Every structure is written in C-alpha cells, then in structure tokens.
Coordinates of C-alpha atoms and ligand atoms in Angstrom, one line a residue:
X1 CA -46.3 23.9 20.1
X2 CA -46.0 20.0 21.0
X3 CA -46.4 18.2 17.2
X4 CA -45.6 15.1 15.6
X5 CA -42.7 15.4 13.2
X6 CA -43.9 15.3 9.5
X7 CA -43.3 11.9 8.2
X8 CA -40.2 12.9 5.6
X9 CA -38.7 14.7 8.3
X10 CA -39.0 11.9 11.0
X11 CA -37.2 9.9 8.1
X12 CA -34.6 12.8 7.8
X13 CA -33.3 12.3 11.1
X14 CA -34.0 8.3 11.3
X15 CA -31.6 8.1 7.7
X16 CA -28.6 10.5 10.3
X17 CA -28.1 7.3 12.1
X18 CA -28.4 4.4 9.0
X19 CA -26.5 6.2 6.3
X20 CA -23.5 8.1 7.2
X21 CA -21.5 7.7 3.3
X22 CA -22.2 5.4 0.5
X23 CA -20.8 2.5 2.6
X24 CA -23.2 2.2 4.9
X25 CA -25.4 2.1 1.8
X26 CA -23.1 -0.3 0.4
X27 CA -23.1 -2.4 3.8
X28 CA -27.1 -2.2 4.2
X29 CA -27.8 -3.4 0.4
X30 CA -25.0 -6.3 0.3
X31 CA -26.7 -7.7 3.6
X32 CA -30.4 -7.4 2.7
X33 CA -29.3 -9.3 -0.7
X34 CA -26.9 -11.7 1.9
X35 CA -31.0 -12.3 3.5
X36 CA -32.4 -12.4 0.6
X37 CA -30.3 -15.8 -0.3
X38 CA -28.8 -14.8 -3.5
X39 CA -25.7 -16.4 -5.0
X40 CA -24.2 -14.1 -6.3
X41 CA -24.0 -10.0 -5.8
X42 CA -22.7 -7.1 -7.7
X43 CA -21.8 -3.8 -6.2
X44 CA -21.5 -1.3 -9.3
X45 CA -20.3 2.3 -8.0
X46 CA -19.2 5.6 -9.6
X47 CA -16.9 8.3 -7.7
X48 CA -16.9 6.2 -4.3
X49 CA -20.7 6.1 -4.1
X50 CA -21.1 9.6 -3.9
X51 CA -23.0 9.6 -7.6
X52 CA -24.1 6.4 -8.5
X53 CA -24.3 3.3 -5.8
X54 CA -26.1 -0.1 -7.5
X55 CA -26.4 -3.8 -6.2
X56 CA -28.3 -6.4 -8.0
X57 CA -29.3 -10.3 -6.6
X58 CA -30.4 -13.0 -8.0
X59 CA -31.8 -13.8 -4.1
X60 CA -35.5 -14.4 -3.8
X61 CA -36.8 -10.8 -5.1
X62 CA -40.4 -8.8 -4.0
X63 CA -43.6 -8.7 -5.1
X64 CA -45.4 -5.2 -6.0
X65 CA -46.8 -4.5 -2.5
X66 CA -43.3 -6.0 -0.6
X67 CA -41.6 -3.2 -3.1
X68 CA -43.6 -0.5 -1.9
X69 CA -44.1 -1.5 2.4
X70 CA -39.9 -2.2 1.6
X71 CA -39.3 1.6 1.5
X72 CA -41.9 2.2 5.3
X73 CA -39.8 3.1 8.2
X74 CA -40.0 0.0 9.9
X75 CA -41.3 -2.6 7.1
X76 CA -39.2 -5.9 7.6
X77 CA -40.2 -9.5 6.3
X78 CA -37.5 -10.7 9.4
X79 CA -39.2 -10.5 12.7
X80 CA -42.8 -10.5 13.5
X81 CA -42.7 -9.7 17.2
X82 CA -40.6 -9.8 20.1
X83 CA -39.4 -13.4 20.6
X84 CA -38.3 -13.3 16.9
X85 CA -35.8 -10.6 18.1
X86 CA -34.1 -13.3 20.0
X87 CA -33.3 -15.8 16.7
X88 CA -32.4 -13.4 14.4
X89 CA -30.1 -15.5 12.1
X90 CA -30.4 -12.4 9.5
X91 CA -28.6 -9.3 8.8
X92 CA -31.7 -7.2 8.7
X93 CA -34.3 -6.9 11.1
X94 CA -34.8 -3.2 11.8
X95 CA -36.3 -2.5 8.7
X96 CA -35.2 0.8 8.8
X97 CA -32.5 1.2 6.0
X98 CA -34.7 0.8 2.8
X99 CA -37.0 4.0 4.5
X100 CA -33.4 5.7 5.3
X101 CA -31.7 5.5 2.3
X102 CA -34.9 6.5 0.3
X103 CA -35.2 10.1 2.2
X104 CA -31.0 10.7 1.0
X105 CA -31.4 9.1 -2.1
X106 CA -32.7 9.3 -5.7
X107 CA -33.9 5.2 -5.7
X108 CA -34.9 3.1 -8.2
X109 CA -35.9 -1.0 -7.7
X110 CA -36.6 -3.4 -9.5
X111 CA -37.0 -6.6 -8.1
X112 CA -39.0 -9.9 -9.3
X113 CA -40.1 -13.1 -7.7
X114 CA -39.2 -16.6 -9.5
X115 CA -43.0 -17.2 -9.3
X116 CA -43.3 -14.5 -11.2
X117 CA -43.4 -13.6 -14.7
X118 CA -42.7 -10.2 -15.1
X119 CA -40.5 -7.4 -12.3
X120 CA -41.7 -4.6 -10.9
X121 CA -40.1 -1.1 -10.8
X122 CA -40.1 1.6 -7.8
X123 CA -38.8 4.7 -8.4
X124 CA -38.7 7.1 -5.0
X125 CA -36.9 10.2 -4.4
X126 CA -36.1 11.7 -1.0
X127 CA -38.7 9.6 1.2
X128 CA -42.2 7.3 0.9
X129 CA -44.3 10.6 0.0
X130 CA -43.0 10.5 -4.0
X131 CA -43.1 6.9 -5.2
X132 CA -44.1 5.6 -8.8
X133 CA -44.4 2.1 -9.8
X134 CA -44.6 0.3 -13.2
X135 CA -44.2 -3.2 -14.6
X136 CA -40.4 -4.5 -16.3
X137 CA -39.2 -7.2 -17.7
X138 CA -36.1 -7.9 -15.4
X139 CA -35.0 -10.9 -14.5
X140 CA -35.0 -12.7 -10.8
X141 CA -34.0 -11.2 -8.2
X142 CA -33.2 -7.4 -7.3
X143 CA -31.1 -4.3 -8.2
X144 CA -31.3 -1.4 -6.5
X145 CA -29.3 2.2 -7.8
X146 CA -28.8 4.5 -5.2
X147 CA -27.9 7.6 -6.9
X148 CA -26.2 11.6 -5.9
X149 CA -26.9 10.3 -2.0
X150 CA -27.0 13.5 -0.1
X151 CA -28.3 15.4 -2.6
X152 CA -31.5 16.7 -0.2
X153 CA -28.6 17.4 3.0
X154 CA -25.7 19.3 1.5
X155 CA -23.8 19.6 4.7
X156 CA -23.9 15.7 4.9
X157 CA -22.6 15.6 1.0
X158 CA -19.8 18.4 2.1
X159 CA -18.8 16.6 5.6
X160 CA -17.4 13.3 3.2
X161 CA -14.1 12.7 2.8
X162 CA -12.0 12.3 -0.3
X163 CA -12.9 10.2 -3.0
X164 CA -10.3 7.7 -2.2
X165 CA -11.0 7.2 1.7
X166 CA -15.1 7.2 0.7
X167 CA -14.3 4.1 -1.2
X168 CA -12.0 2.3 1.2
X169 CA -14.5 1.8 3.1
X170 CA -17.0 1.1 0.4
X171 CA -13.9 -2.0 -0.1
X172 CA -14.0 -2.6 3.7
X173 CA -17.6 -3.1 4.2
X174 CA -17.6 -4.9 0.8
X175 CA -14.6 -7.2 2.4
X176 CA -16.5 -8.3 5.7
X177 CA -19.2 -10.0 3.7
X178 CA -17.5 -11.4 1.2
X179 CA -15.1 -12.8 3.5
X180 CA -17.7 -14.1 5.9
X181 CA -20.3 -15.5 2.8
X182 CA -17.4 -17.3 0.5
X183 CA -19.8 -19.1 -0.5
X184 CA -21.6 -16.6 -3.1
X185 CA -19.9 -14.8 -5.9
X186 CA -19.5 -11.3 -5.2
X187 CA -18.0 -8.7 -7.6
X188 CA -17.0 -4.9 -6.8
X189 CA -16.9 -2.6 -9.6
X190 CA -16.0 0.4 -9.4
X191 CA -15.9 3.3 -12.6
X192 CA -15.7 0.5 -14.5
X193 CA -13.2 -1.2 -13.1
X194 CA -13.5 -4.6 -12.1
X195 CA -12.1 -4.6 -8.0
X196 CA -12.8 -7.4 -6.8
X197 CA -14.7 -10.6 -9.5
X198 CA -15.2 -13.6 -7.2
X199 CA -17.1 -16.5 -7.9
X200 CA -17.8 -19.1 -5.3
X201 CA -15.1 -19.9 -3.5
X202 CA -14.5 -23.6 -2.2
X203 CA -13.2 -22.7 1.1
X204 CA -13.1 -20.1 3.9
X205 CA -9.5 -19.8 3.6
X206 CA -9.7 -19.7 -0.2
X207 CA -11.7 -16.1 -0.4
X208 CA -9.8 -14.8 2.6
X209 CA -5.7 -14.8 0.2
X210 CA -8.7 -13.5 -2.7
X211 CA -9.7 -10.4 -0.3
X212 CA -7.0 -9.7 1.3
X213 CA -4.0 -10.9 -0.6
X214 CA -2.2 -13.7 -1.9
X215 CA 0.4 -13.4 0.6
X216 CA -1.7 -14.6 2.9
X217 CA -1.5 -18.0 1.7
X218 CA 0.7 -19.4 4.1
X219 CA 0.9 -18.2 6.8
X220 CA -2.6 -18.5 8.4
X221 CA -3.2 -21.3 11.0
X222 CA -6.0 -23.1 11.4
X223 CA -8.1 -22.2 14.9
X224 CA -11.1 -24.8 15.6
X225 CA -13.4 -25.5 18.6
X226 CA -16.4 -26.5 19.6
X227 CA -18.6 -26.5 22.6
X228 CA -21.5 -26.0 24.3
X229 CA -21.1 -22.3 24.1
X230 CA -19.8 -21.3 21.0
X231 CA -17.9 -22.5 18.5
X232 CA -15.1 -20.7 16.8
X233 CA -13.3 -21.2 13.3
X234 CA -11.1 -20.0 11.4
X235 CA -7.0 -18.8 10.8
X236 CA -4.5 -17.0 12.8
X237 CA -0.9 -15.1 11.7
X238 CA 1.9 -16.7 12.6
X239 CA 3.8 -14.8 14.8
X240 CA 6.8 -14.0 12.0
X241 CA 4.2 -12.6 9.8
X242 CA 2.9 -10.2 12.1
X243 CA 2.4 -7.2 10.1
X244 CA 2.5 -3.5 10.8
X245 CA -0.9 -3.7 8.3
X246 CA -2.6 -6.8 9.4
X247 CA -6.2 -8.2 8.9
X248 CA -8.0 -8.0 11.3
X249 CA -11.6 -9.9 11.3
X250 CA -13.8 -11.3 14.2
X251 CA -17.8 -12.3 13.2
X252 CA -20.8 -14.2 15.1
X253 CA -23.2 -15.9 13.5
X254 CA -22.0 -14.1 9.8
X255 CA -22.2 -10.6 11.1
X256 CA -18.8 -8.7 11.0
X257 CA -17.9 -7.0 14.6
X258 CA -15.3 -5.2 16.5
X259 CA -14.1 -6.4 19.9
X260 CA -11.5 -5.1 21.7
X261 CA -11.4 -7.3 25.0
X262 CA -11.6 -10.1 22.7
X263 CA -7.6 -8.7 20.9
X264 CA -6.6 -9.1 23.8
X265 CA -7.3 -12.2 24.7
X266 CA -6.2 -12.8 21.3
X267 CA -2.4 -11.1 22.2
X268 CA -2.1 -12.5 25.4
X269 CA -2.4 -15.8 23.2
X270 CA 0.9 -14.6 21.4
X271 CA 2.3 -13.8 24.5
X272 CA 5.5 -11.4 23.9
X273 CA 5.8 -13.4 21.2
X274 CA 4.5 -10.1 18.6
X275 CA 6.9 -7.0 18.3
X276 CA 6.1 -3.8 19.3
X277 CA 4.0 -2.2 16.3
X278 CA 3.6 -5.2 15.0
X279 CA 0.2 -6.9 15.3
X280 CA -1.1 -10.6 13.7
X281 CA -3.6 -10.6 11.2
X282 CA -6.8 -13.1 12.1
X283 CA -10.2 -14.4 11.0
X284 CA -12.6 -15.7 13.7
X285 CA -15.7 -16.9 13.3
X286 CA -18.1 -17.8 15.9
X287 CA -21.2 -19.0 16.0
X288 CA -23.4 -18.8 19.1
X289 CA -27.1 -19.1 19.6
X290 CA -28.8 -16.3 19.0
X291 CA -30.2 -15.1 22.2
X292 CA -26.6 -15.2 23.9
X293 CA -25.8 -12.8 21.7
X294 CA -27.0 -8.9 21.5
X295 CA -26.0 -7.0 18.1
X296 CA -29.3 -5.0 18.6
X297 CA -26.9 -1.7 19.1
X298 CA -27.2 1.2 17.2
X299 CA -27.3 0.4 13.3
X300 CA -23.9 1.8 11.9
X301 CA -22.0 0.5 15.3
X302 CA -20.0 -2.7 15.3
X303 CA -20.1 -3.5 18.2
X304 CA -21.5 -6.9 20.0
X305 CA -22.4 -8.1 23.9
X306 CA -21.7 -11.4 24.2
X307 CA -23.3 -13.7 27.2
X308 CA -20.3 -15.3 27.9
X309 CA -17.8 -13.2 27.0
X310 CA -15.3 -14.2 29.8
X311 CA -15.1 -17.5 29.3
X312 CA -14.6 -17.1 25.9
X313 CA -12.2 -14.7 26.4
X314 CA -10.1 -17.4 28.2
X315 CA -11.1 -19.9 25.8
X316 CA -9.9 -17.6 22.4
X317 CA -6.6 -17.2 24.9
X318 CA -5.7 -20.9 25.0
X319 CA -6.5 -21.6 21.7
X320 CA -4.4 -19.4 20.1
X321 CA -1.9 -20.8 22.0
X322 CA -2.1 -24.3 21.3
X323 CA -2.8 -23.1 17.6
X324 CA 0.5 -21.8 17.8
X325 CA 2.7 -24.7 19.5
X326 CA 1.3 -26.7 17.5
X327 CA 3.3 -25.8 14.4
X328 CA 7.3 -26.2 14.2
X329 CA 8.1 -23.0 14.4
X330 CA 7.9 -22.1 17.6
X331 CA 9.1 -25.4 19.3
X332 CA 12.1 -24.1 21.7
X333 CA 9.5 -21.8 23.4
X334 CA 8.2 -23.1 26.4
X335 CA 4.4 -21.4 26.9
X336 CA 4.0 -22.7 30.1
X337 CA 7.2 -20.7 31.8
X338 CA 7.0 -17.2 33.0
X339 CA 10.8 -15.9 31.1
X340 CA 11.1 -16.6 28.3
X341 CA 14.9 -16.8 26.3
X342 CA 16.7 -13.5 27.3
X343 CA 17.2 -12.3 23.6
X344 CA 14.5 -10.0 22.8
X345 CA 11.8 -11.7 20.6
X346 CA 12.0 -8.7 18.0
X347 CA 15.4 -10.3 16.7
X348 CA 14.4 -13.6 16.7
X349 CA 10.9 -13.6 14.0
X350 CA 11.7 -10.4 12.3
X351 CA 13.1 -9.1 9.0
X352 CA 15.0 -11.4 7.6
X353 CA 17.6 -10.1 5.7
X354 CA 21.9 -10.5 5.2
X355 CA 22.3 -11.1 9.3
X356 CA 26.4 -10.5 8.9
X357 CA 28.6 -8.7 7.4
X358 CA 30.4 -12.2 5.6
X359 CA 26.7 -12.7 3.9
X360 CA 26.9 -9.4 2.0
X361 CA 28.3 -9.4 -0.9
X362 CA 32.2 -7.8 -1.6
X363 CA 30.7 -5.2 -4.4
X364 CA 27.5 -4.3 -2.1
X365 CA 26.8 -1.0 -2.2
X366 CA 27.9 1.5 0.5
X367 CA 25.2 2.6 3.3
X368 CA 22.7 4.8 2.1
X369 CA 23.5 7.6 4.9
X370 CA 27.6 8.0 4.0
X371 CA 27.0 9.8 0.8
X372 CA 23.9 12.4 2.3
X373 CA 25.6 12.9 5.6
X374 CA 25.4 17.1 6.2
X375 CA 28.9 18.2 7.6
X376 CA 29.4 21.4 9.7
X377 CA 32.7 21.2 8.0
X378 CA 34.1 20.5 4.9
X379 CA 36.2 17.5 4.0
X380 CA 39.6 18.9 3.1
X381 CA 40.0 19.3 7.6
X382 CA 39.3 16.1 7.8
X383 CA 41.2 12.0 7.4
X384 CA 38.3 9.4 7.1
X385 CA 38.8 8.1 10.8
X386 CA 36.4 8.8 13.3
X387 CA 40.0 10.1 14.9
X388 CA 39.0 13.1 12.3
X389 CA 35.6 14.2 14.0
X390 CA 37.5 15.0 17.4
X391 CA 37.3 18.8 16.4
X392 CA 33.2 17.7 16.0
X393 CA 33.1 15.4 19.0
X394 CA 34.4 18.1 21.8
X395 CA 31.9 20.0 20.7
X396 CA 29.4 18.1 22.0
X397 CA 31.3 17.8 24.6
X398 CA 32.7 13.7 23.7
X399 CA 36.3 14.2 22.8
X400 CA 37.6 11.6 20.9
X401 CA 41.5 9.9 20.8
X402 CA 43.6 9.5 17.6
X403 CA 43.4 6.2 16.1
X404 CA 40.8 5.2 17.7
X405 CA 39.3 1.6 16.8
X406 CA 35.4 0.9 16.4
X407 CA 33.9 -2.4 17.5
X408 CA 31.1 -4.0 17.9
X409 CA 29.3 -6.2 20.3
X410 CA 26.5 -7.8 21.1
X411 CA 25.4 -7.3 17.5
X412 CA 24.0 -4.2 18.8
X413 CA 26.0 -1.6 20.3
X414 CA 29.6 0.3 19.1
X415 CA 32.2 0.7 21.3
X416 CA 34.7 3.3 20.9
X417 CA 36.9 5.4 23.1
X418 CA 36.5 9.1 23.4
X419 CA 39.0 11.1 26.1
X420 CA 37.3 10.6 29.0
X421 CA 36.0 6.9 29.0
X422 CA 34.6 5.1 26.2
X423 CA 31.7 5.2 24.0
X424 CA 28.8 2.8 23.3
X425 CA 26.3 3.5 21.3
X426 CA 22.4 2.0 20.5
X427 CA 22.8 0.9 16.6
X428 CA 19.3 0.3 16.4
X429 CA 18.5 4.0 18.2
X430 CA 21.1 5.7 16.4
X431 CA 19.8 5.1 13.5
X432 CA 16.6 5.9 14.8
X433 CA 18.0 9.2 15.6
X434 CA 19.6 9.8 12.0
X435 CA 17.0 8.8 10.3
X436 CA 14.2 11.1 11.4
X437 CA 16.4 14.1 10.6
X438 CA 16.7 12.8 7.2
X439 CA 13.6 12.5 6.7
X440 CA 12.2 15.6 8.4
X441 CA 14.4 17.3 6.3
X442 CA 13.6 15.4 3.3
X443 CA 9.4 16.7 4.3
X444 CA 11.1 20.2 4.7
X445 CA 12.6 20.8 1.7
X446 CA 10.6 18.9 -0.6
X447 CA 13.8 17.4 -1.8
X448 CA 13.2 14.0 -1.9
X449 CA 16.1 11.8 -1.7
X450 CA 15.2 7.7 -3.0
X451 CA 17.4 4.8 -2.1
X452 CA 17.5 3.5 -5.9
X453 CA 16.7 -0.1 -5.8
X454 CA 19.3 -2.1 -8.8
X455 CA 16.9 -4.6 -9.1
X456 CA 13.0 -3.3 -8.8
X457 CA 10.5 -5.5 -6.7
X458 CA 7.0 -5.6 -7.8
X459 CA 4.7 -5.6 -4.6
X460 CA 1.7 -7.0 -4.9
X461 CA -1.7 -5.6 -2.7
X462 CA -5.0 -5.8 -1.5
X463 CA -7.4 -3.0 -3.5
X464 CA -7.6 -1.2 -0.7
X465 CA -3.4 -0.9 0.2
X466 CA -3.1 0.1 -3.4
X467 CA -5.8 2.5 -2.9
X468 CA -4.0 3.5 -0.1
X469 CA -0.6 4.4 -1.1
X470 CA -1.5 5.6 -4.7
X471 CA -3.8 8.6 -3.2
X472 CA 0.0 10.6 -3.4
X473 CA 2.0 10.0 -5.3
X474 CA 4.3 13.2 -4.3
X475 CA 3.8 12.4 -0.1
X476 CA 6.0 9.1 -1.1
X477 CA 8.0 10.9 -3.5
X478 CA 9.0 13.2 -0.5
X479 CA 9.4 10.4 1.9
X480 CA 11.9 8.9 -0.8
X481 CA 9.5 6.1 -2.9
X482 CA 9.8 6.2 -5.9
X483 CA 6.5 3.8 -6.3
X484 CA 5.1 2.7 -9.9
X485 CA 2.0 1.2 -10.5
X486 CA 2.8 -1.7 -12.2
X487 CA -0.3 -4.9 -13.4
X488 CA -3.7 -4.1 -11.6
X489 CA -3.1 -4.5 -8.0
X490 CA 0.9 -4.0 -7.8
X491 CA 3.1 -1.4 -8.1
X492 CA 6.9 -1.6 -8.9
X493 CA 9.5 -0.6 -6.3
X494 CA 12.2 1.4 -7.8
X495 CA 13.0 3.8 -4.8
X496 CA 12.7 3.4 -1.0
X497 CA 13.7 5.8 1.5
X498 CA 17.4 5.9 2.6
X499 CA 17.9 3.0 6.1
X500 CA 15.4 0.7 4.5
X501 CA 17.7 -2.6 2.2
X502 CA 17.5 -2.6 -1.6
X503 CA 16.5 -6.2 -1.9
X504 CA 12.6 -7.3 -2.2
X505 CA 12.1 -7.6 2.0
X506 CA 13.2 -4.5 2.5
X507 CA 10.8 -2.9 -0.4
X508 CA 7.6 -4.6 1.5
X509 CA 9.3 -3.7 4.7
X510 CA 9.4 -0.1 3.8
X511 CA 5.8 -0.3 2.0
X512 CA 4.2 -1.7 4.9
X513 CA 5.6 1.3 7.5
X514 CA 4.1 3.4 4.9
X515 CA 0.8 1.8 4.6
X516 CA 0.5 1.3 8.5
X517 CA 1.0 4.8 8.5
X518 CA -1.7 5.6 6.1
X519 CA -4.0 3.6 7.7
X520 CA -3.5 5.7 10.4
X521 CA -4.1 9.2 9.1
X522 CA -6.3 8.4 6.0
X523 CA -3.8 10.3 3.9
X524 CA -0.9 12.6 3.8
X525 CA -2.1 14.6 0.4
X526 CA -1.0 17.7 2.7
X527 CA 1.5 16.9 5.5
X528 CA 1.1 19.9 7.8
X529 CA 4.4 20.8 9.2
X530 CA 3.3 19.2 13.0
X531 CA 2.6 15.6 10.3
X532 CA 5.5 16.3 9.5
X533 CA 7.3 14.9 12.9
X534 CA 5.2 12.4 13.7
X535 CA 5.7 10.6 9.8
X536 CA 9.3 10.8 10.2
X537 CA 8.9 9.3 13.7
X538 CA 7.2 6.1 12.1
X539 CA 8.8 5.5 9.6
X540 CA 12.3 6.0 11.3
X541 CA 11.1 3.4 13.8
X542 CA 10.7 1.2 10.6
X543 CA 14.0 2.3 9.0
X544 CA 15.7 1.5 12.3
X545 CA 14.0 -2.0 13.2
X546 CA 15.6 -2.7 9.8
X547 CA 19.0 -3.1 11.0
X548 CA 21.1 -5.2 10.1
X549 CA 22.7 -7.4 12.8
X550 CA 26.3 -6.7 12.3
X551 CA 27.3 -3.5 10.3
X552 CA 30.6 -3.3 8.0
X553 CA 33.0 -1.6 9.7
X554 CA 32.6 1.3 7.2
X555 CA 29.1 1.2 7.8
X556 CA 30.1 0.9 11.7
X557 CA 32.1 4.6 11.1
X558 CA 29.7 6.7 8.3
X559 CA 26.8 5.6 11.3
X560 CA 29.2 7.4 14.3
X561 CA 30.0 10.2 11.4
X562 CA 26.3 10.9 10.7
X563 CA 25.2 10.1 14.1
X564 CA 27.4 13.3 15.3
X565 CA 25.9 15.3 12.4
X566 CA 22.6 15.3 14.1
X567 CA 20.9 18.2 15.7
X568 CA 20.0 15.9 18.6
X569 CA 22.6 13.1 18.6
X570 CA 22.2 12.0 22.2
X571 CA 18.3 10.9 22.3
X572 CA 16.2 9.0 19.6
X573 CA 12.9 10.6 18.8
X574 CA 11.0 9.2 21.3
X575 CA 13.5 10.0 23.8
X576 CA 15.4 6.8 25.0
X577 CA 19.5 7.6 25.2
X578 CA 21.7 6.7 22.0
X579 CA 25.1 6.3 24.0
X580 CA 26.2 6.8 27.2
X581 CA 30.1 7.3 28.1
X582 CA 31.5 4.9 30.7
X583 CA 34.0 6.8 32.9
X584 CA 37.5 6.0 34.2
X585 CA 35.5 6.4 37.5
X586 CA 33.0 4.1 36.2
X587 CA 35.6 1.4 35.1
X588 CA 36.9 1.8 38.4
X589 CA 34.4 0.6 40.7
X590 CA 34.1 -2.4 38.7
X591 CA 37.4 -3.6 38.9
Ligands
ADP1 P1 -34.2 -5.0 7.1 O1 -33.9 -6.1 6.6 O2 -33.9 -4.8 8.4 O3 -35.3 -5.7 7.4 P2 -34.6 -3.3 5.1 O4 -35.1 -1.5 4.7 O5 -33.4 -3.4 5.1 O6 -34.8 -3.3 6.0 O7 -35.5 -4.2 3.9 C1 -36.9 -4.0 4.5 C2 -37.0 -5.2 3.6 O8 -37.1 -5.2 2.5 C3 -36.8 -6.4 3.8 O9 -37.0 -6.7 5.4 C4 -36.7 -7.8 2.9 O10 -37.8 -8.5 3.3 C5 -36.7 -6.5 1.9 N1 -35.6 -6.3 0.9 C6 -35.2 -5.1 1.1 N2 -33.9 -5.8 0.4 C7 -34.0 -7.4 -0.5 C8 -33.5 -8.2 -1.8 N3 -32.2 -7.2 -1.9 N4 -34.2 -8.9 -2.4 C9 -35.4 -9.0 -1.0 N5 -35.9 -9.0 -0.3 C10 -35.7 -7.4 -0.4
MG2 MG1 -31.5 -4.5 5.6

C-alpha cells in the first residue's frame, strides 16, 4: 500500500542527514547564533554532548510564533524564494536543523526579542507533534538546550565514538566558527571546564593563535589578493615550519570548507620546500559573490563548488609563491628555476639541533641505542671494536676484517671495510630500521623503554591536541613516552621514545609525531597486533628524521652494532635498501 509517511517518521529519516553526532548539533546551533547576529556565544557541553549541549546567544531572538515555527521542517527566515538561494550569506537556509534536532533529542528553547518584555520557553520532545510553550523572564537572545541526543534511536547512540573522539569533533566545529568570526566573544565549556573563553579578538590572527596555539604566532605569513572574481586574505606557514599535524582551514564567505583541489594549489606554491610527511598550515578566507559558489549540497558535508575554480587554483599557487618569495628565509632559492639545489630539501628546513660533534657537550650522554641493543651473544666474546662482530657479520654474509675503521661521509653514510669490499650504510635508514624493531618490541612486550630527559620540557598544546594526547596514557607509555599533564593544556615531557633526542625541540618533535599518528588513527587505546607495525613504522620514520648531521664515532659504531642486531638489517620497514657493499670488482670497473 502506498502512503505518505507520518511526519515524525519523515523527520527521523531527515534527521539522520543533518544530525550525525553531537558535533553536528553544536555546528547547527552555533551557526544559528551567528546568523541571528549574536556578539557573544557560549557552548556548554556535558559528556561530549551525549548528555547535554547548550548554546546561548545574545542575538535577535524570536517571537512566540517564530519560536514554535522554527521547529517545523523547512521553516526558515533566511530565504523566501528561489532567487534568494543565489545570494545566501547566512550559514542556514534549509530550515531543517531545528526540526531534525528536535526529532532525536529533548529540546528546550528559551528566546526573547529585544523589543519584547518577556521571553518564551518552548519544550519539544522527539518531534514537533509534542510541543509545549510558556512565558519566561530571560535576557534578550536565545538559549537552546539539547539533552539525551538519540534517546529514541538507540542504534545511533551506540554508533557514537569514544567520548574524547566525539569531543574533538565538537572542538573542531567550534574552532571553525570561532576562527572565522574573530569579532565575536566565544566560549566552550566541557564538563564544567573552560576549554576556550575568548573575548572579541582585535584581529583575525589573534583569534587563530588563541584557537590553534601560541606556537603559530610568529610563523604565519600574510597573504592577500583582490580581484573582480574573488578576494582572498589569510595566512600560510613558512616552509620550515611545516608540521606533521598542521592546521588547515579554508573558508568561503565565512563558511569552512574542504578542498583537496585548492590544497594541491597551495602545495604547488610551496614547490618542493615541504619535506615528505609534513604539511604546511594555512588559514585562507575567500570572499566571492554568493552566486558564484554553490554551498547547496548535503547539509553535513563541507565541500563547495566554485564557478571559477581553475582560475582560483592558479591564483592561489601564485600567491603562495609570492608570499614565500617575499620573505628573507629562502633568499637562495630561485622559484623560476626548475632545479632546486642538489641538497635534499629536508635537510635544509628540518629540525635544527646540535648539528656536529663539536656542538655536543663533551659529557653528552651516550646515544640511546647502545644500552638496549639486543646482543645475540654475550659480552665476554667480543671486543669493543666493530671488528669484534665479525662472526655476526659473517652470519649475515658480510664479513669484516680486523681493525676496521669507520668513517662518515656527506653526513649521510657510514663507510667501513669488510672482507668483500667497502660496506656503505645509509645512516638515516639504519636508524629507521633499528627504531622500528625496537618500538615493535616495546609494543609487543609491554615493556616500555623511555629515554628520560634531563630537564623535562613543557609543551603547550591546543585543547584539541591535548585531548588527543591525554586520551590514553598507557599506549603512550608503551611507545616510550613519559608525559604528565602540566597546566591547563600543557604537558610536561619527562621521557620520549628512544631515537628522539632529549632537548626541548626533540620532545616537541616526538609529540608532533605521535599526534600526527593519533590524528590518523583517532585513538591508540587498544593497539591491535596489526596496528603495532604501523605505529612502530611511523614513529621510527619520525625518529629517523631526527638523525643528527654528524654522529660521534662511538655513536657510529653502536649504530652499526645495533643494525646488525636487527632481524632484517638490509632494508627499512618500507622496503628501502639500507646498505650496499662495493666489491673489488665494482671498484676495478671504476679505476
Ligand atoms: P535555518 O538556519 O536553515 O534557517 P534552522 O532549523 O537552523 O534553519 O532554524 C530555523 C529558523 O529558526 C531560522 O531560520 C531562524 O529564523 C530561527 N532561529 C534558529 N536559531 C535561532 C537563534 N539562535 N536566534 C534567532 N533565531 C533563530
Ligand atoms: Mg540553521
């Protein structure tokens, strides 16, 4: 039998599109507050929004009739006809959000217009069929409380992720609006704790730094462009400040969007200046005529379609290039030139640290990998020189002669002689292999080996990263981290995985590496067997990137030792060759 669905069923189905998780409710309610012209918006959350989400604004408010009507599907004050769709500057226009939210939660709205003496309280439970209305004394504006989200759809509730994961999504929705609307006072409170409490900022940059962390402050370069087609303002990070977990925001007419396409344009602008595995931060604000952008897609999606996409692409690339070229930090690089200097870029821009043996304090602690190398034979059998390992080398088809000396060349390779010729080892790759096996072992054995730092450094994080990091201390412990909360959103780093140095910069790098991974996986709470390899591989890759420009001779020796103690010393976890022997024949060919 064919029939029209009852409105409560239709609403439930439609609600699925708009309200997928607590963060979607936050997004819709905060956007409504902005649309209502609020200057102050507070978001108060309990249990990552599963129990309660409350949004309070001082915007225009609603009359009694409007308040009731606002919960009707397709009730909107923002457009009246099809032409209006062409000129939308508000977030909302579908008139679906409140109806959808009310279909899946207990909702109470209190609202008052400026010209009205009293306000109205509307209570609605699981859809607009069940609505009650009272007069109340309240300040001008609107306060909406959404409790027990998905109370009537248990399957949906079960489908929600961990509290900290849901909470991070809320932070990210909140951040998008807060960054775009820096001239508003915004506040986010979770379980009674202020996550953000920000007064109207003085400028865009101030708000970005407040949300994303002080560390960005000095790192942003202005970009700005104006044309008939569109205008673009914002900031990009310097190439040498590229990070594993960078902040990336596109906005059009104040609305956040994602665009892999424009991201390509940005990367193109950086040419080859961004090392593999790192990414630039950017905050780009486009303004276009509303009829040249289509935001009228799925309500929960963040893609938009621009009419002049390909021109915009070219301009973005050019703009990034220009912004980078103008500064004084890449003076030697000529962007018009196809060939960049022969040196791998990564070395130029990465990880400043004690760069030569001479820089190291004489009493600097011995490198980490000496102490815990798994030695397949007991100490009595071997001398301290590499020559003493000949048995081991032989067992691997590489036999060493007595009294071999070790030299380093190009800051990249260790060279030593073996019976069959010259053994050349790629230092960075060797480190990657060594730490990979070590981390894997730590994760398998549940016996963390952390590299205790001499002077614990405190690392300040954004609330987002703080929550990500604090989610599971045990997993971090297994990786070799020793981290404790320190201040509101800072951590004290007492220990880092072996392979990362113990200076402050290394601690930050180690934290960045684990954060980048956590951002991928969401959580490390249970490291399943097959995930361990991935975690170990990524962290080893990051540790290898921290390779000092020059090793002490003792470090070089113990690196060789540690490498040959590995299960697979020949190749990196990602399959790259670590060593090569130049045989007599090879050399004869040359000379
Ligand atoms: P949309 O935002 O797409 O119009 P919503 O369902 O989000 O649809 O809201 C419906 C209507 O309710 C809005 O068009 C607006 O008129 C009114 N409204 C919602 N939230 C607020 C608020 N915080 N302050 C004032 N009016 C609001
Ligand atoms: Mg809306």
